[in-house]
Coordinates of N, CA and C and ligand atoms in Angstrom, one line a residue:
M1 N -111.1 -2.7 2.0 CA -110.9 -3.7 3.2 C -111.4 -5.4 3.5
P2 N -110.5 -5.5 4.6 CA -110.7 -7.6 4.3 C -111.7 -7.9 4.6
A3 N -112.0 -9.0 4.6 CA -113.4 -10.1 4.8 C -113.7 -9.8 6.0
A4 N -114.6 -9.3 7.0 CA -115.2 -9.7 8.5 C -114.4 -10.3 9.3
P5 N -114.8 -11.6 8.9 CA -114.6 -12.8 9.4 C -113.0 -12.6 10.0
F6 N -112.0 -12.4 8.5 CA -111.0 -12.5 8.9 C -110.2 -11.1 9.5
V7 N -110.8 -10.1 9.6 CA -110.2 -9.1 10.8 C -110.7 -9.3 12.4
A8 N -111.7 -9.9 12.6 CA -112.3 -10.4 13.8 C -111.0 -10.9 14.2
K9 N -110.5 -11.6 13.3 CA -109.7 -13.0 13.6 C -108.3 -12.7 14.0
L10 N -108.4 -12.2 13.2 CA -106.7 -11.5 13.3 C -106.6 -10.8 14.4
N11 N -107.7 -9.7 14.8 CA -108.0 -8.7 16.2 C -107.8 -9.7 16.9
E12 N -107.8 -10.8 17.0 CA -107.2 -12.2 18.1 C -106.4 -12.4 18.2
Q13 N -105.8 -12.4 17.2 CA -104.4 -12.9 17.0 C -103.5 -11.9 17.5
I14 N -103.3 -10.7 17.1 CA -103.2 -10.2 17.5 C -103.0 -9.5 19.3
A15 N -104.0 -9.9 20.4 CA -103.1 -10.5 22.1 C -103.1 -11.4 22.0
N16 N -103.1 -12.8 20.8 CA -102.3 -13.8 20.5 C -100.4 -13.9 20.8
E17 N -100.7 -12.8 20.6 CA -98.8 -12.7 19.4 C -98.6 -11.4 20.3
F18 N -99.4 -10.5 21.0 CA -98.4 -9.9 22.3 C -98.6 -10.5 24.0
A19 N -99.6 -11.9 24.3 CA -99.6 -12.9 24.6 C -98.0 -14.4 24.4
A20 N -98.0 -14.3 23.8 CA -96.8 -14.8 23.6 C -95.3 -13.9 23.6
H21 N -95.2 -12.1 23.4 CA -94.4 -12.0 24.1 C -94.0 -12.1 24.9
Q22 N -95.3 -11.7 26.6 CA -95.1 -11.6 27.4 C -94.4 -13.6 28.0
Q23 N -95.1 -13.5 27.3 CA -95.0 -15.9 28.1 C -93.1 -16.0 27.3
Y24 N -92.6 -15.3 26.6 CA -91.3 -15.1 26.3 C -90.1 -14.3 27.8
V25 N -90.9 -13.4 27.3 CA -90.1 -12.0 28.8 C -90.1 -13.0 29.6
A26 N -91.0 -13.4 30.3 CA -91.2 -14.6 31.7 C -90.0 -16.1 31.1
C27 N -89.9 -16.3 30.1 CA -89.1 -17.1 30.2 C -87.5 -16.4 30.3
A28 N -87.2 -15.4 29.5 CA -86.4 -15.2 29.5 C -85.9 -14.6 31.1
V29 N -86.7 -13.8 31.2 CA -86.6 -13.0 32.8 C -85.8 -14.9 33.8
Y30 N -86.4 -16.1 33.7 CA -86.2 -16.8 34.6 C -84.8 -17.3 34.8
F31 N -84.7 -17.6 33.0 CA -83.7 -18.0 33.1 C -82.0 -16.7 33.1
D32 N -82.6 -15.7 33.1 CA -81.8 -14.3 33.8 C -81.6 -15.0 35.0
G33 N -82.7 -14.8 36.2 CA -82.6 -15.2 37.6 C -81.3 -16.3 37.5
E34 N -81.3 -17.1 36.7 CA -80.7 -18.7 37.0 C -79.3 -18.5 36.7
T35 N -79.1 -17.0 35.5 CA -77.7 -16.6 35.5 C -77.2 -17.7 34.3
L36 N -78.0 -17.6 32.9 CA -77.8 -18.3 31.8 C -78.0 -17.6 30.8
P37 N -77.2 -16.5 30.9 CA -77.7 -15.1 30.1 C -78.3 -15.8 28.8
Q38 N -77.2 -17.2 28.5 CA -77.8 -17.2 26.8 C -79.3 -17.4 26.0
L39 N -79.9 -18.1 27.3 CA -80.9 -19.0 27.3 C -82.0 -17.5 27.3
A40 N -81.4 -16.5 28.7 CA -81.8 -15.8 28.5 C -82.3 -14.6 27.6
G41 N -80.9 -14.3 26.6 CA -81.3 -13.8 25.9 C -81.5 -14.3 24.1
F42 N -81.8 -15.0 23.9 CA -82.3 -16.1 23.3 C -83.4 -16.1 23.6
F43 N -84.3 -15.8 24.5 CA -85.4 -15.8 25.1 C -86.4 -14.6 24.5
Y44 N -85.3 -13.3 25.1 CA -85.7 -11.6 25.0 C -85.8 -11.1 23.2
R45 N -85.0 -12.3 22.2 CA -84.8 -12.0 21.3 C -86.3 -12.5 20.8
Q46 N -86.2 -13.8 21.0 CA -87.7 -14.1 20.2 C -89.0 -13.9 20.8
A47 N -88.9 -12.9 22.5 CA -90.0 -12.1 22.6 C -90.2 -10.7 21.7
M48 N -89.1 -10.2 21.2 CA -89.2 -8.6 20.3 C -89.8 -9.5 18.9
E49 N -89.6 -10.6 18.4 CA -89.8 -10.8 17.3 C -91.8 -11.1 17.9
E50 N -92.6 -11.3 18.9 CA -93.2 -11.6 18.7 C -94.0 -10.4 18.7
R51 N -93.5 -9.2 19.2 CA -94.2 -8.2 19.2 C -93.8 -7.6 18.2
D52 N -93.2 -7.8 16.9 CA -93.2 -7.5 15.6 C -94.4 -8.1 15.2
H53 N -94.2 -9.6 15.9 CA -95.6 -9.8 14.6 C -97.0 -8.8 14.9
A54 N -97.0 -8.6 16.3 CA -98.3 -8.0 16.5 C -98.4 -7.1 15.8
M55 N -97.3 -6.2 15.5 CA -97.4 -4.8 14.8 C -97.5 -4.9 13.6
M56 N -97.0 -5.7 13.2 CA -97.1 -6.3 11.0 C -98.5 -6.3 10.9
M57 N -98.9 -7.3 12.3 CA -101.2 -7.7 11.5 C -101.5 -6.1 12.0
V58 N -101.4 -5.0 13.2 CA -102.0 -3.9 13.7 C -101.3 -3.0 12.0
Q59 N -99.8 -3.4 11.4 CA -99.8 -2.7 10.7 C -101.2 -2.9 9.0
Y60 N -101.2 -4.1 9.0 CA -102.0 -4.7 8.2 C -102.9 -4.0 7.9
L61 N -103.8 -4.1 9.1 CA -105.5 -3.2 9.5 C -105.5 -1.9 9.6
L62 N -103.8 -1.3 9.7 CA -103.9 -0.2 9.2 C -104.1 0.2 7.2
D63 N -103.3 -0.4 7.4 CA -103.3 -0.2 5.7 C -104.2 -0.6 4.9
T64 N -104.9 -1.6 5.2 CA -106.0 -1.6 4.7 C -107.7 -0.8 5.4
D65 N -107.6 -0.1 6.1 CA -108.0 0.8 6.9 C -109.3 -0.1 7.9
A66 N -109.3 -1.2 8.1 CA -109.7 -1.9 9.2 C -110.2 -1.9 10.6
P67 N -110.8 -2.3 11.5 CA -110.8 -1.0 12.9 C -109.6 -2.1 13.8
V68 N -108.6 -1.5 14.5 CA -107.6 -2.3 14.7 C -108.0 -2.1 16.6
E69 N -107.9 -3.3 17.6 CA -108.5 -2.9 18.3 C -107.3 -4.4 19.7
I70 N -106.6 -2.4 20.1 CA -105.4 -3.4 21.2 C -105.5 -4.3 22.8
P71 N -105.1 -4.8 22.3 CA -105.6 -5.8 23.7 C -104.6 -6.0 25.1
G72 N -105.3 -6.3 26.3 CA -104.9 -6.8 26.7 C -104.4 -8.3 26.9
V73 N -103.3 -8.7 27.4 CA -103.4 -9.8 28.0 C -103.6 -10.9 28.6
V74 N -103.9 -12.3 28.8 CA -103.4 -13.2 29.7 C -102.3 -13.2 30.7
P75 N -101.9 -13.2 31.8 CA -100.3 -13.5 32.3 C -99.4 -14.3 32.0
P76 N -98.9 -14.4 31.7 CA -97.7 -16.0 31.2 C -97.3 -16.7 32.5
V77 N -96.9 -17.7 32.5 CA -96.9 -18.3 33.3 C -95.1 -18.1 33.8
S78 N -94.8 -17.9 34.6 CA -93.7 -16.8 35.1 C -92.3 -18.0 36.4
T79 N -93.2 -19.2 36.5 CA -92.1 -20.0 37.8 C -92.0 -21.3 37.1
F80 N -90.9 -21.3 37.4 CA -90.8 -23.5 36.1 C -90.3 -23.8 37.3
D81 N -90.6 -25.6 36.9 CA -89.8 -25.9 38.4 C -88.3 -26.5 37.4
D82 N -87.5 -26.3 36.3 CA -86.5 -26.9 35.7 C -86.1 -26.2 34.1
V83 N -84.7 -26.2 33.7 CA -84.3 -25.2 32.7 C -85.1 -25.9 31.6
V84 N -85.8 -27.5 31.9 CA -86.7 -27.6 30.4 C -88.1 -26.9 30.5
A85 N -88.8 -26.6 31.0 CA -90.1 -26.7 31.2 C -89.7 -25.5 30.6
P86 N -89.5 -24.1 30.3 CA -89.5 -22.8 29.7 C -90.0 -23.3 27.6
I87 N -88.6 -24.4 28.1 CA -88.1 -24.7 26.2 C -89.6 -25.4 26.0
A88 N -89.9 -26.6 27.4 CA -91.5 -27.1 26.1 C -92.4 -26.0 26.2
L89 N -92.6 -25.3 27.2 CA -93.2 -24.3 27.3 C -93.8 -23.3 25.8
A90 N -92.9 -23.5 25.8 CA -92.4 -22.5 24.2 C -92.6 -23.1 23.1
L91 N -92.4 -24.2 22.5 CA -92.7 -25.4 21.8 C -94.0 -25.6 21.5
E92 N -94.6 -25.9 23.1 CA -96.4 -25.6 22.9 C -97.0 -24.4 22.5
Q93 N -96.9 -23.5 22.7 CA -97.3 -22.0 22.4 C -96.5 -22.4 20.9
E94 N -95.9 -22.3 20.4 CA -95.2 -22.4 18.5 C -96.2 -23.3 18.6
K95 N -97.3 -23.9 18.2 CA -97.5 -25.5 17.8 C -99.6 -24.6 18.0
R96 N -99.3 -24.0 18.8 CA -101.1 -23.6 18.9 C -101.2 -22.0 18.3
V97 N -99.8 -21.5 18.1 CA -99.6 -20.6 17.1 C -99.8 -20.6 16.0
T98 N -98.6 -22.0 15.4 CA -99.3 -22.4 14.3 C -100.6 -23.0 13.4
A99 N -100.9 -22.8 14.4 CA -102.4 -23.9 14.6 C -103.4 -22.6 14.3
Q100 N -103.2 -21.6 14.8 CA -104.2 -20.6 14.7 C -103.6 -19.4 13.4
I101 N -102.2 -19.2 12.8 CA -101.6 -19.1 11.6 C -103.0 -19.6 10.1
N102 N -102.2 -20.8 10.4 CA -103.2 -21.9 9.5 C -105.0 -21.1 9.5
E103 N -105.1 -21.0 11.0 CA -107.0 -21.3 10.2 C -106.8 -19.6 10.2
L104 N -105.8 -18.8 10.4 CA -106.4 -17.9 9.6 C -106.3 -17.3 7.9
A105 N -105.1 -18.0 7.8 CA -105.0 -18.2 6.6 C -106.7 -19.0 5.7
G106 N -106.9 -19.3 6.3 CA -108.4 -20.5 6.1 C -109.2 -19.3 5.9
V107 N -109.6 -19.0 6.9 CA -110.5 -18.0 6.8 C -110.7 -16.8 5.7
A108 N -109.6 -16.4 5.3 CA -109.1 -15.5 4.3 C -110.0 -16.0 3.2
R109 N -109.6 -17.4 2.9 CA -109.7 -18.3 1.2 C -110.7 -18.4 1.5
Q110 N -111.4 -18.7 2.8 CA -112.8 -19.1 2.5 C -114.1 -17.7 2.0
A111 N -113.4 -16.5 2.2 CA -114.1 -15.5 2.4 C -113.7 -14.8 1.0
G112 N -113.0 -15.7 0.1 CA -112.7 -14.9 -1.3 C -111.7 -14.0 -0.9
D113 N -110.8 -14.0 0.7 CA -110.7 -11.9 0.5 C -108.4 -13.0 0.3
Y114 N -108.4 -12.8 -1.0 CA -106.8 -12.7 -1.4 C -105.5 -12.2 -0.8
S115 N -106.2 -11.4 -0.6 CA -105.1 -10.2 -0.2 C -104.2 -10.3 1.2
S116 N -105.8 -11.5 2.0 CA -105.4 -11.1 3.5 C -105.1 -12.9 3.3
E117 N -105.3 -13.9 2.5 CA -104.9 -14.8 2.4 C -102.9 -15.1 2.1
Q118 N -102.7 -14.0 1.0 CA -101.3 -13.6 0.7 C -100.1 -12.8 2.0
F119 N -101.3 -12.1 2.5 CA -100.1 -11.4 4.2 C -99.9 -12.9 4.9
M120 N -101.2 -13.7 4.9 CA -100.2 -15.0 5.9 C -99.4 -15.3 5.6
Q121 N -99.3 -15.7 4.4 CA -98.3 -16.7 4.1 C -96.7 -16.1 4.3
W122 N -95.9 -15.3 4.7 CA -94.9 -14.7 5.5 C -94.9 -15.9 6.8
F123 N -96.0 -15.4 7.6 CA -96.3 -16.0 9.4 C -95.9 -17.6 9.0
I124 N -96.9 -18.4 8.0 CA -96.7 -19.2 7.9 C -95.7 -20.4 8.0
K125 N -94.8 -19.8 7.2 CA -92.9 -19.9 7.1 C -92.4 -19.7 8.2
E126 N -92.7 -18.6 8.1 CA -92.3 -17.8 9.9 C -92.4 -18.7 11.3
Q127 N -93.8 -19.5 11.1 CA -93.9 -20.7 11.9 C -93.3 -21.5 12.0
V128 N -92.8 -22.1 10.1 CA -92.0 -23.8 10.2 C -90.9 -23.5 10.7
E129 N -90.8 -22.5 11.2 CA -89.0 -22.1 11.5 C -89.1 -21.5 13.1
E130 N -89.9 -21.3 13.7 CA -90.3 -21.2 15.2 C -90.4 -22.6 15.6
V131 N -91.0 -23.0 15.4 CA -91.4 -24.4 15.9 C -90.5 -25.4 15.7
A132 N -89.5 -25.4 14.3 CA -88.3 -25.9 14.5 C -87.1 -25.3 15.4
T133 N -87.2 -24.7 15.3 CA -86.2 -23.7 16.6 C -86.6 -23.9 17.5
M134 N -87.3 -23.7 17.9 CA -87.9 -24.4 19.5 C -87.7 -26.6 19.8
S135 N -88.5 -26.8 19.0 CA -87.9 -28.3 19.1 C -86.7 -28.7 18.8
D136 N -86.0 -28.0 18.3 CA -84.3 -28.6 18.2 C -83.7 -28.1 19.8
L137 N -83.8 -27.0 20.3 CA -83.3 -26.2 21.4 C -84.5 -27.6 22.8
L138 N -85.0 -27.9 23.0 CA -85.9 -28.9 23.6 C -85.3 -29.7 23.4
R139 N -84.9 -30.9 22.2 CA -84.1 -32.3 22.1 C -83.4 -32.0 23.1
V140 N -81.7 -30.5 22.7 CA -80.9 -30.2 23.3 C -80.7 -30.4 24.7
A141 N -82.0 -29.6 25.2 CA -81.8 -29.2 26.7 C -82.4 -31.0 27.5
Q142 N -83.0 -31.5 26.6 CA -83.2 -32.4 27.6 C -82.5 -33.4 27.7
R143 N -81.2 -33.5 26.7 CA -80.3 -34.4 26.9 C -79.1 -33.7 27.5
S144 N -79.0 -32.5 27.5 CA -78.6 -32.4 28.4 C -78.1 -32.5 30.0
S145 N -76.4 -32.9 30.9 CA -77.2 -33.5 31.8 C -76.2 -31.8 32.2
D146 N -75.8 -31.3 31.6 CA -74.7 -29.6 32.4 C -75.6 -29.0 31.0
V147 N -76.5 -27.8 32.1 CA -76.6 -27.0 31.8 C -75.8 -25.9 30.5
Q148 N -74.5 -26.0 31.1 CA -73.4 -25.1 30.5 C -73.8 -25.7 28.4
D149 N -74.1 -27.3 28.3 CA -74.4 -27.7 27.2 C -75.5 -26.7 25.9
I150 N -76.6 -26.7 27.3 CA -77.8 -25.8 26.5 C -77.0 -24.6 25.7
E151 N -76.0 -23.9 27.1 CA -75.8 -22.5 26.9 C -74.9 -22.6 25.8
D152 N -73.9 -23.6 25.1 CA -72.7 -23.7 24.4 C -73.7 -23.0 22.8
Y153 N -75.0 -24.4 23.3 CA -76.2 -25.1 21.6 C -76.5 -23.0 21.2
V154 N -76.8 -22.7 22.0 CA -77.5 -21.3 22.0 C -76.6 -20.4 20.9
V155 N -75.2 -20.5 21.6 CA -74.5 -19.4 21.6 C -74.0 -19.9 19.9
R156 N -73.9 -21.5 19.4 CA -73.4 -21.6 17.9 C -74.1 -21.7 17.0
E157 N -75.7 -22.1 17.4 CA -76.8 -22.9 16.0 C -77.7 -20.7 16.6
Q158 N -78.1 -20.3 17.7 CA -79.2 -19.9 17.8 C -78.7 -18.2 18.2
S159 N -77.9 -18.0 17.7 CA -77.5 -15.9 18.3 C -77.8 -15.3 17.7
G160 N -78.4 -15.7 16.9 CA -79.8 -14.5 16.3 C -79.8 -14.1 14.9
E161 N -80.3 -14.0 14.0 CA -80.1 -13.9 12.8 C -80.9 -12.8 12.1
G162 N -80.3 -11.7 10.6 CA -79.9 -10.8 10.5 C -81.3 -10.5 10.0
A163 N -82.0 -9.1 10.0 CA -83.1 -8.7 9.5 C -83.9 -9.5 7.8
D164 N -85.0 -10.1 8.4 CA -85.9 -10.3 7.6 C -86.1 -9.5 6.5
P165 N -85.7 -9.1 5.0 CA -86.1 -8.0 3.7 C -87.7 -8.5 3.6
T166 N -88.2 -9.7 3.6 CA -89.6 -10.5 3.4 C -90.3 -10.2 4.6
A167 N -90.0 -10.1 5.2 CA -91.1 -9.5 6.4 C -91.9 -8.5 6.1
P168 N -93.1 -8.3 6.4 CA -93.9 -7.5 6.5 C -93.7 -6.3 7.5
R169 N -94.5 -5.2 6.5 CA -93.4 -3.7 7.9 C -94.8 -3.8 9.3
A170 N -93.9 -3.8 10.2 CA -94.4 -3.2 11.4 C -94.8 -2.0 11.9
A171 N -95.7 -1.7 12.5 CA -96.7 -0.6 12.9 C -95.5 1.1 13.8
G172 N -95.1 1.4 13.9 CA -94.3 2.0 14.8 C -92.7 2.1 13.6
A173 N -92.3 0.9 12.8 CA -91.2 0.3 12.1 C -90.6 1.9 11.3
A174 N -89.1 1.5 11.2 CA -89.0 2.5 10.3 C -89.1 2.4 9.2
A175 N -89.3 2.9 8.0 CA -90.3 2.8 6.3 C -88.9 2.2 5.5
Ligands
FE2_1 FE1 -95.5 -15.1 16.4
FE2_2 FE1 -92.9 -17.3 17.2

């Protein structure tokens, strides 16, 4: 079984990932309501990724016979002043998650739990990508006077990526 402090922290992180899922659904619904289908689609896809992150962590705990607690989540922010606000909030969220993921790797290392430390490596790499994606999108959104330019950018640069064969298995996903 993984080190107890890591198990406790990973269970907390499952709640953070589900909260990120809910937040991105809220962002997607906001953009859908504004008839910005590309931004909506982008955030719906991001939401699914966050759910997958949570379920990968669930699977790891299942695989290692560690206790899993499926959490409730805090309500997301659902009203936004303008189209830039949800993206700025998303970038803040990704930076916060990056700190949480790094801390998890640190807890595993400190406990001498090398399997758990290795499990966190994929998430560390993933966070670098997610922060980069979101800060690029924020920059584009901030300098676009026409919201259609943001939509075009999403089509061009963020129309979704293929499956990542190196990703940990998510609970409930086909093996
Ligand atoms: Fe995540
Ligand atoms: Fe993320």
